[in-house]
Amino acid sequence: MSRAASVLLNFDPALNQLDPQDSGKELRQGLSMVLEIGPTLWVANDETLTLERLTRQPGPTRTYADHTRFALHELLRLPVPPEDDQAPGEAPEADIEGLDYADGYLWLVGSHSLKRRKAKAGTSVAKNQKRLADVSTDGNRYLLARVPVVFDAAGLPTLVAVAGEGRDRRHAARLQGNDEGDELTHALADDPHLGPFLAIPGKDNGFDIEGLAVTPDGHVLLGLRGPVLRGWAVVLEVALAPDPADPTVLHLQPIGPDGALFRKHFVQLRGLGIRDMLRDGADLLLLAGPTMDLDAPVTVFRWRGGAAPQAESVVFADDSQLTPVLDVPTSRTSRLGTDRAEGICRLTDDPTRLLVVYDAADPARFQGPSSVTADLFRLDE
């Protein structure tokens, strides 16, 4: 494995600062996914309620700038809308972990996970024990939605709440739910594999969505960071349709055995969970990493035919359908807990390589007051 190149992402300094009261909280520090649409890259920080668009710049080095922000609450009816005076880092986060673009829509998904508070250095044993017992959620994490994409006069993709007219009219819409769950979590509640994990925080190997891909027939694949069941990662497949009476609401459709509202695909990824997914023709590229908060191997696998499954599946590690194609370093330096690979995408003009962005980015990646580098890796096909 060799690093082919770096990509520079230039964020607006004002927008990079997520919380005006906390100078250490920056957009560039934690990118949870990346998606290419035309000449633009779309990213998000998992602690915000916004999507960020960057545009390719001319020149010999690959650079993206001209930062534009899209607020989700201006496009969708969120379970917990932000208050008017809240900064992006203060608003109830959606923990956006997956993006895809298909049929004129940008699809997005929140983690749907619970969270456990961290222990804090310098705090008493009793207080840290109390912190570690505190499990909660942000209601906006229960988000599975699509937003219309239109192209402006400059040919740049833009998000709108409503696009088109008459039969071509398209609405931003999300899966029916509230701040305590949605149709997906309700459908999974009695599932023997996943139901018991809905009450466990994501970083404790609980239920945690971290990847999204749309199949050629319009189904949505959701990659789970957790749970990993005896070394098996899970991909959920769902079909959605708008409510006939309200086009801003989506409902799950029967798709699985005996009319179930989901299909399950079990994939053996060396004990790793799914951190992102990318449709590549008929195949699915799976960014696999640890479910826990660990410095551990991160590998990209190619699941041949995975982008268009015809039925539920169990894919073994030694199956010819499953091939490791890239090992991603866990850090640029000796710093532990940095450079967690979180998002992958192909670039149209350089399809032999894979772009990787990072959560907990190593400070060695930072350039200037608000820029960060991502990596381009050549895939072992």
Coordinates of C-alpha atoms in Angstrom, one line a residue:
M1 CA 0.0 0.0 0.0
S2 CA 1.4 3.4 -0.9
R3 CA 0.0 6.9 -0.4
A4 CA -0.5 8.4 -3.9
A5 CA -1.3 12.0 -3.0
S6 CA -2.9 14.3 -0.5
V7 CA -6.0 16.4 -1.1
L8 CA -6.4 19.8 0.6
L9 CA -9.8 20.8 2.0
N10 CA -10.0 24.6 2.7
F11 CA -12.9 25.5 5.0
D12 CA -14.1 29.0 5.6
P13 CA -12.4 30.1 8.8
A14 CA -15.7 31.5 10.3
L15 CA -17.6 28.3 9.4
N16 CA -14.8 26.0 10.6
Q17 CA -15.2 27.4 14.1
L18 CA -18.2 25.3 15.4
D19 CA -18.6 26.9 18.7
P20 CA -17.7 30.6 19.2
Q21 CA -17.4 29.9 23.0
D22 CA -15.0 27.0 22.5
S23 CA -12.0 27.8 20.3
G24 CA -10.9 24.2 20.2
K25 CA -14.0 22.8 18.5
E26 CA -13.4 22.9 14.7
L27 CA -15.2 21.4 11.7
R28 CA -12.0 20.1 10.2
Q29 CA -11.2 18.0 13.2
G30 CA -13.9 15.4 12.7
L31 CA -15.1 14.6 9.2
S32 CA -17.5 11.7 9.3
M33 CA -18.1 11.1 5.5
V34 CA -17.3 12.4 2.0
L35 CA -19.2 12.3 -1.3
E36 CA -18.4 13.7 -4.7
I37 CA -21.1 15.3 -6.8
G38 CA -19.8 16.9 -10.0
P39 CA -16.9 19.2 -9.2
T40 CA -17.8 19.3 -5.5
L41 CA -17.1 17.4 -2.3
W42 CA -19.7 17.1 0.4
V43 CA -18.6 16.4 4.0
A44 CA -20.0 16.8 7.5
N45 CA -18.8 16.9 11.1
D46 CA -20.7 14.4 13.2
E47 CA -21.3 17.0 15.9
T48 CA -23.3 19.3 13.8
L49 CA -26.7 19.7 12.0
T50 CA -25.1 20.9 8.7
L51 CA -23.6 19.6 5.5
E52 CA -20.6 21.3 3.9
R53 CA -19.9 21.7 0.2
L54 CA -16.4 22.4 -1.2
T55 CA -15.6 23.0 -4.9
R56 CA -12.6 21.8 -6.9
Q57 CA -10.1 24.6 -7.5
P58 CA -7.9 25.0 -10.7
G59 CA -4.2 24.3 -10.3
P60 CA -1.7 21.5 -10.3
T61 CA -2.5 20.3 -6.7
R62 CA -5.9 18.9 -5.9
T63 CA -7.6 21.4 -3.7
Y64 CA -11.2 22.1 -2.7
A65 CA -12.5 25.4 -1.3
D66 CA -15.4 27.9 -1.7
H67 CA -17.0 26.5 1.4
T68 CA -20.8 26.6 1.4
R69 CA -22.9 25.4 4.4
F70 CA -26.4 23.8 4.2
A71 CA -28.4 23.7 7.4
L72 CA -30.5 20.5 7.7
H73 CA -33.3 22.2 9.7
E74 CA -33.9 24.6 6.7
L75 CA -34.5 21.6 4.5
L76 CA -36.1 18.9 6.7
R77 CA -38.4 18.8 9.7
L78 CA -36.0 17.5 12.3
P79 CA -37.0 15.7 15.4
V80 CA -35.2 18.4 17.5
P81 CA -34.9 21.7 15.6
P82 CA -32.1 24.0 16.8
E83 CA -32.9 27.2 18.6
D84 CA -32.3 30.4 16.7
D85 CA -29.3 31.5 18.6
Q86 CA -27.4 28.1 18.6
A87 CA -24.1 27.7 16.9
P88 CA -23.5 24.6 14.7
G89 CA -21.6 23.0 17.5
E90 CA -24.2 23.7 20.1
A91 CA -27.3 22.5 18.2
P92 CA -28.6 18.9 18.9
E93 CA -26.3 16.9 16.6
A94 CA -27.6 14.5 14.0
D95 CA -24.3 12.5 14.0
I96 CA -24.5 12.2 10.2
E97 CA -22.5 9.2 9.2
G98 CA -23.5 8.3 5.6
L99 CA -24.2 10.1 2.3
D100 CA -25.0 9.0 -1.2
Y101 CA -26.4 10.7 -4.3
A102 CA -28.9 8.9 -6.5
D103 CA -31.8 9.9 -8.9
G104 CA -31.6 13.6 -8.1
Y105 CA -31.5 13.2 -4.3
L106 CA -28.8 13.4 -1.6
W107 CA -29.5 10.6 0.9
L108 CA -28.2 10.9 4.4
V109 CA -28.4 8.9 7.6
G110 CA -27.7 9.6 11.3
S111 CA -26.1 7.0 13.5
H112 CA -29.3 6.1 15.3
S113 CA -27.1 5.3 18.3
L114 CA -27.0 6.0 22.0
K115 CA -24.0 7.6 23.6
R116 CA -22.2 7.2 26.9
R117 CA -20.4 10.1 28.6
K118 CA -16.6 10.0 28.8
A119 CA -14.6 9.8 32.0
K120 CA -12.7 13.1 32.6
A121 CA -9.1 13.4 33.8
G122 CA -8.8 15.3 37.1
T123 CA -12.3 14.3 38.1
S124 CA -13.1 12.3 41.2
V125 CA -13.7 8.5 41.0
A126 CA -17.3 9.0 42.1
K127 CA -18.0 11.6 39.4
N128 CA -16.3 9.6 36.7
Q129 CA -18.3 6.6 37.7
K130 CA -21.4 8.7 37.4
R131 CA -20.3 10.0 34.0
L132 CA -19.7 6.5 32.7
A133 CA -23.2 5.4 33.8
D134 CA -24.8 8.3 31.9
V135 CA -26.3 7.0 28.7
S136 CA -28.3 9.4 26.4
T137 CA -29.2 10.2 22.9
D138 CA -29.6 13.1 20.6
G139 CA -33.0 12.9 19.0
N140 CA -31.7 14.1 15.6
R141 CA -29.6 10.9 15.3
Y142 CA -32.8 9.2 14.3
L143 CA -32.6 10.6 10.8
L144 CA -32.8 8.8 7.5
A145 CA -33.7 11.2 4.8
R146 CA -33.3 12.4 1.2
V147 CA -33.0 16.0 -0.1
P148 CA -33.5 17.2 -3.7
V149 CA -30.4 18.3 -5.5
V150 CA -30.5 21.0 -8.2
F151 CA -27.7 22.6 -10.2
D152 CA -27.2 26.3 -10.2
A153 CA -26.1 28.5 -13.1
A154 CA -22.5 27.7 -12.4
G155 CA -23.3 23.9 -12.6
L156 CA -22.8 23.4 -8.9
P157 CA -25.2 21.1 -6.9
T158 CA -27.4 22.8 -4.4
L159 CA -29.8 21.4 -1.8
V160 CA -33.4 22.6 -1.8
A161 CA -36.5 21.6 0.2
V162 CA -38.6 21.4 -3.0
A163 CA -37.6 21.0 -6.6
G164 CA -39.5 20.7 -9.9
E165 CA -43.2 21.1 -10.8
G166 CA -46.2 18.8 -11.2
R167 CA -45.3 15.2 -11.5
D168 CA -41.6 16.0 -11.4
R169 CA -42.0 17.8 -8.1
R170 CA -39.5 16.4 -5.5
H171 CA -39.6 17.1 -1.7
A172 CA -37.1 16.7 1.0
A173 CA -38.3 13.9 3.2
R174 CA -37.3 11.8 6.2
L175 CA -38.3 8.4 7.6
Q176 CA -41.3 8.7 9.9
G177 CA -40.1 9.1 13.5
N178 CA -39.5 11.4 16.5
D179 CA -36.7 12.1 19.0
E180 CA -37.0 8.6 20.5
G181 CA -36.8 6.5 17.4
D182 CA -38.1 6.0 13.9
E183 CA -39.7 3.3 11.8
L184 CA -36.4 1.5 11.4
T185 CA -35.7 1.2 15.2
H186 CA -39.3 0.2 15.8
A187 CA -39.0 -2.5 13.1
L188 CA -35.7 -3.8 14.6
A189 CA -36.9 -3.9 18.2
D190 CA -37.9 -7.5 18.1
D191 CA -35.2 -8.7 15.7
P192 CA -33.2 -11.5 17.4
H193 CA -29.9 -10.2 16.0
L194 CA -30.1 -6.5 16.4
G195 CA -33.0 -5.8 18.8
P196 CA -31.0 -6.4 22.0
F197 CA -28.3 -3.9 20.9
L198 CA -30.6 -0.9 20.4
A199 CA -30.3 -0.1 24.1
I200 CA -26.5 -0.2 24.1
P201 CA -24.4 2.8 23.2
G202 CA -22.7 2.7 19.8
K203 CA -19.1 2.8 21.1
D204 CA -20.0 -0.2 23.4
N205 CA -20.7 -2.4 20.4
G206 CA -24.3 -1.2 20.4
F207 CA -26.4 -0.4 17.4
D208 CA -24.6 2.3 15.3
I209 CA -25.2 3.1 11.6
E210 CA -22.0 4.5 9.8
G211 CA -22.5 3.9 6.1
L212 CA -25.1 4.4 3.4
A213 CA -25.3 3.4 -0.2
V214 CA -28.3 3.4 -2.7
T215 CA -28.6 0.4 -4.9
P216 CA -29.4 0.6 -8.6
D217 CA -33.1 -0.4 -7.9
G218 CA -33.4 2.4 -5.3
H219 CA -33.0 0.4 -2.1
V220 CA -30.9 1.9 0.7
L221 CA -28.1 -0.1 2.2
L222 CA -27.1 0.8 5.8
G223 CA -23.7 -0.3 7.1
L224 CA -23.5 -1.0 10.9
R225 CA -20.4 -0.1 12.9
G226 CA -22.0 -2.2 15.6
P227 CA -23.0 -4.6 16.6
V228 CA -20.4 -7.0 15.3
L229 CA -21.8 -10.5 16.1
R230 CA -19.0 -13.0 16.7
G231 CA -16.9 -11.3 14.1
W232 CA -19.7 -10.6 11.6
A233 CA -20.6 -7.1 10.5
V234 CA -24.1 -6.3 9.4
V235 CA -25.5 -4.4 6.3
L236 CA -29.2 -3.6 6.5
E237 CA -31.2 -3.2 3.3
V238 CA -34.5 -1.2 3.3
A239 CA -36.9 0.2 0.7
L240 CA -38.6 3.6 1.3
A241 CA -41.6 5.3 -0.3
P242 CA -43.2 8.7 0.4
D243 CA -46.5 9.0 2.3
P244 CA -49.3 9.5 -0.2
A245 CA -50.7 12.2 2.0
D246 CA -47.5 13.9 2.9
P247 CA -44.5 13.9 0.5
T248 CA -42.1 15.1 3.3
V249 CA -42.6 11.7 5.1
L250 CA -41.0 8.4 4.1
H251 CA -42.2 4.9 5.1
L252 CA -40.4 1.6 5.1
Q253 CA -41.8 -0.9 2.6
P254 CA -41.9 -4.7 2.9
I255 CA -38.7 -6.1 1.5
G256 CA -37.6 -9.1 3.6
P257 CA -38.8 -12.6 4.4
D258 CA -42.4 -12.9 5.4
G259 CA -43.0 -9.2 4.6
A260 CA -40.2 -7.9 6.9
L261 CA -39.3 -4.2 6.6
F262 CA -35.6 -4.9 6.1
R263 CA -33.2 -7.5 4.9
K264 CA -30.0 -8.5 6.8
H265 CA -26.6 -9.2 5.2
F266 CA -23.8 -10.6 7.4
V267 CA -20.3 -10.0 6.2
Q268 CA -17.1 -11.4 7.8
L269 CA -14.7 -8.5 7.9
R270 CA -12.0 -9.8 10.2
G271 CA -14.0 -8.9 13.3
L272 CA -14.3 -5.2 12.2
G273 CA -17.5 -3.1 11.8
I274 CA -18.4 -0.9 8.9
R275 CA -17.3 2.7 9.1
D276 CA -18.5 3.8 5.6
M277 CA -19.8 2.2 2.3
L278 CA -19.4 3.2 -1.3
R279 CA -21.2 1.8 -4.3
D280 CA -18.8 1.0 -7.1
G281 CA -20.8 -0.4 -10.1
A282 CA -22.3 -3.6 -9.0
D283 CA -19.9 -3.9 -6.1
L284 CA -19.8 -2.4 -2.6
L285 CA -16.7 -1.0 -1.0
L286 CA -16.7 -1.4 2.8
L287 CA -14.5 0.7 5.0
A288 CA -14.1 -1.6 8.0
G289 CA -12.7 -0.5 11.4
P290 CA -13.1 -1.3 15.1
T291 CA -16.5 -0.9 16.8
M292 CA -14.8 0.4 20.0
D293 CA -12.7 3.5 20.5
L294 CA -9.5 1.8 19.5
D295 CA -6.4 2.3 17.4
A296 CA -6.8 -0.8 15.2
P297 CA -6.5 -2.0 11.6
V298 CA -8.7 -0.2 9.1
T299 CA -9.3 -2.1 5.8
V300 CA -11.3 -1.5 2.7
F301 CA -13.0 -4.6 1.4
R302 CA -14.7 -5.1 -2.0
W303 CA -18.0 -7.1 -1.8
R304 CA -18.5 -8.2 -5.3
G305 CA -22.2 -7.9 -6.2
G306 CA -22.9 -6.3 -2.9
A307 CA -24.5 -3.2 -4.4
A308 CA -27.4 -5.1 -5.8
P309 CA -28.2 -8.1 -3.5
Q310 CA -31.1 -10.2 -4.6
A311 CA -31.8 -11.8 -1.2
E312 CA -30.4 -11.9 2.3
S313 CA -26.8 -13.1 2.4
V314 CA -24.0 -14.4 4.6
V315 CA -20.6 -13.6 3.1
F316 CA -17.6 -15.5 4.5
A317 CA -14.1 -14.0 4.7
D318 CA -12.7 -16.6 2.3
D319 CA -15.5 -16.2 -0.2
S320 CA -14.4 -15.0 -3.6
Q321 CA -17.1 -12.3 -3.3
L322 CA -15.1 -10.6 -0.6
T323 CA -11.6 -9.1 -1.2
P324 CA -9.5 -6.7 0.9
V325 CA -8.3 -4.0 -1.5
L326 CA -6.7 -1.4 0.9
D327 CA -5.1 -1.2 4.3
V328 CA -5.4 2.3 5.7
P329 CA -2.9 3.5 8.3
T330 CA -4.4 4.5 11.7
S331 CA -2.3 7.6 12.2
R332 CA 0.2 9.8 10.4
T333 CA 2.3 10.1 13.6
S334 CA 2.8 8.2 16.9
R335 CA -0.2 10.0 18.4
L336 CA -2.8 7.5 19.6
G337 CA -6.5 8.2 19.1
T338 CA -6.1 10.2 15.9
D339 CA -6.7 9.7 12.2
R340 CA -9.8 7.5 12.4
A341 CA -10.7 6.8 8.8
E342 CA -14.4 7.6 8.5
G343 CA -15.4 8.4 4.9
I344 CA -14.5 7.2 1.5
C345 CA -15.3 8.2 -2.1
R346 CA -14.1 7.7 -5.7
L347 CA -13.2 10.8 -7.7
T348 CA -14.6 10.8 -11.3
D349 CA -11.4 12.1 -12.9
D350 CA -9.2 9.6 -10.9
P351 CA -11.2 6.4 -10.4
T352 CA -8.2 4.2 -9.6
R353 CA -7.8 5.9 -6.3
L354 CA -9.9 6.2 -3.1
L355 CA -10.3 9.4 -1.2
V356 CA -10.3 9.0 2.6
V357 CA -11.3 11.6 5.2
Y358 CA -10.7 11.3 9.0
D359 CA -12.4 11.8 12.3
A360 CA -10.1 12.9 15.1
A361 CA -7.7 14.2 12.5
D362 CA -4.1 14.3 13.5
P363 CA -3.0 17.9 13.9
A364 CA -0.2 17.2 11.4
R365 CA -2.9 17.3 8.8
F366 CA -3.9 20.9 9.6
Q367 CA -2.8 23.7 7.4
G368 CA -3.4 27.3 8.2
P369 CA -6.3 28.3 10.4
S370 CA -9.0 26.2 8.8
S371 CA -7.6 23.6 6.3
V372 CA -7.0 19.9 6.5
T373 CA -5.6 17.2 4.3
A374 CA -7.3 14.0 3.2
D375 CA -5.6 11.1 1.5
L376 CA -5.8 9.5 -1.9
F377 CA -4.9 5.8 -2.0
R378 CA -4.5 3.6 -5.0
L379 CA -6.7 0.5 -4.7
D380 CA -5.3 -3.0 -5.1
E381 CA -7.9 -4.3 -7.5

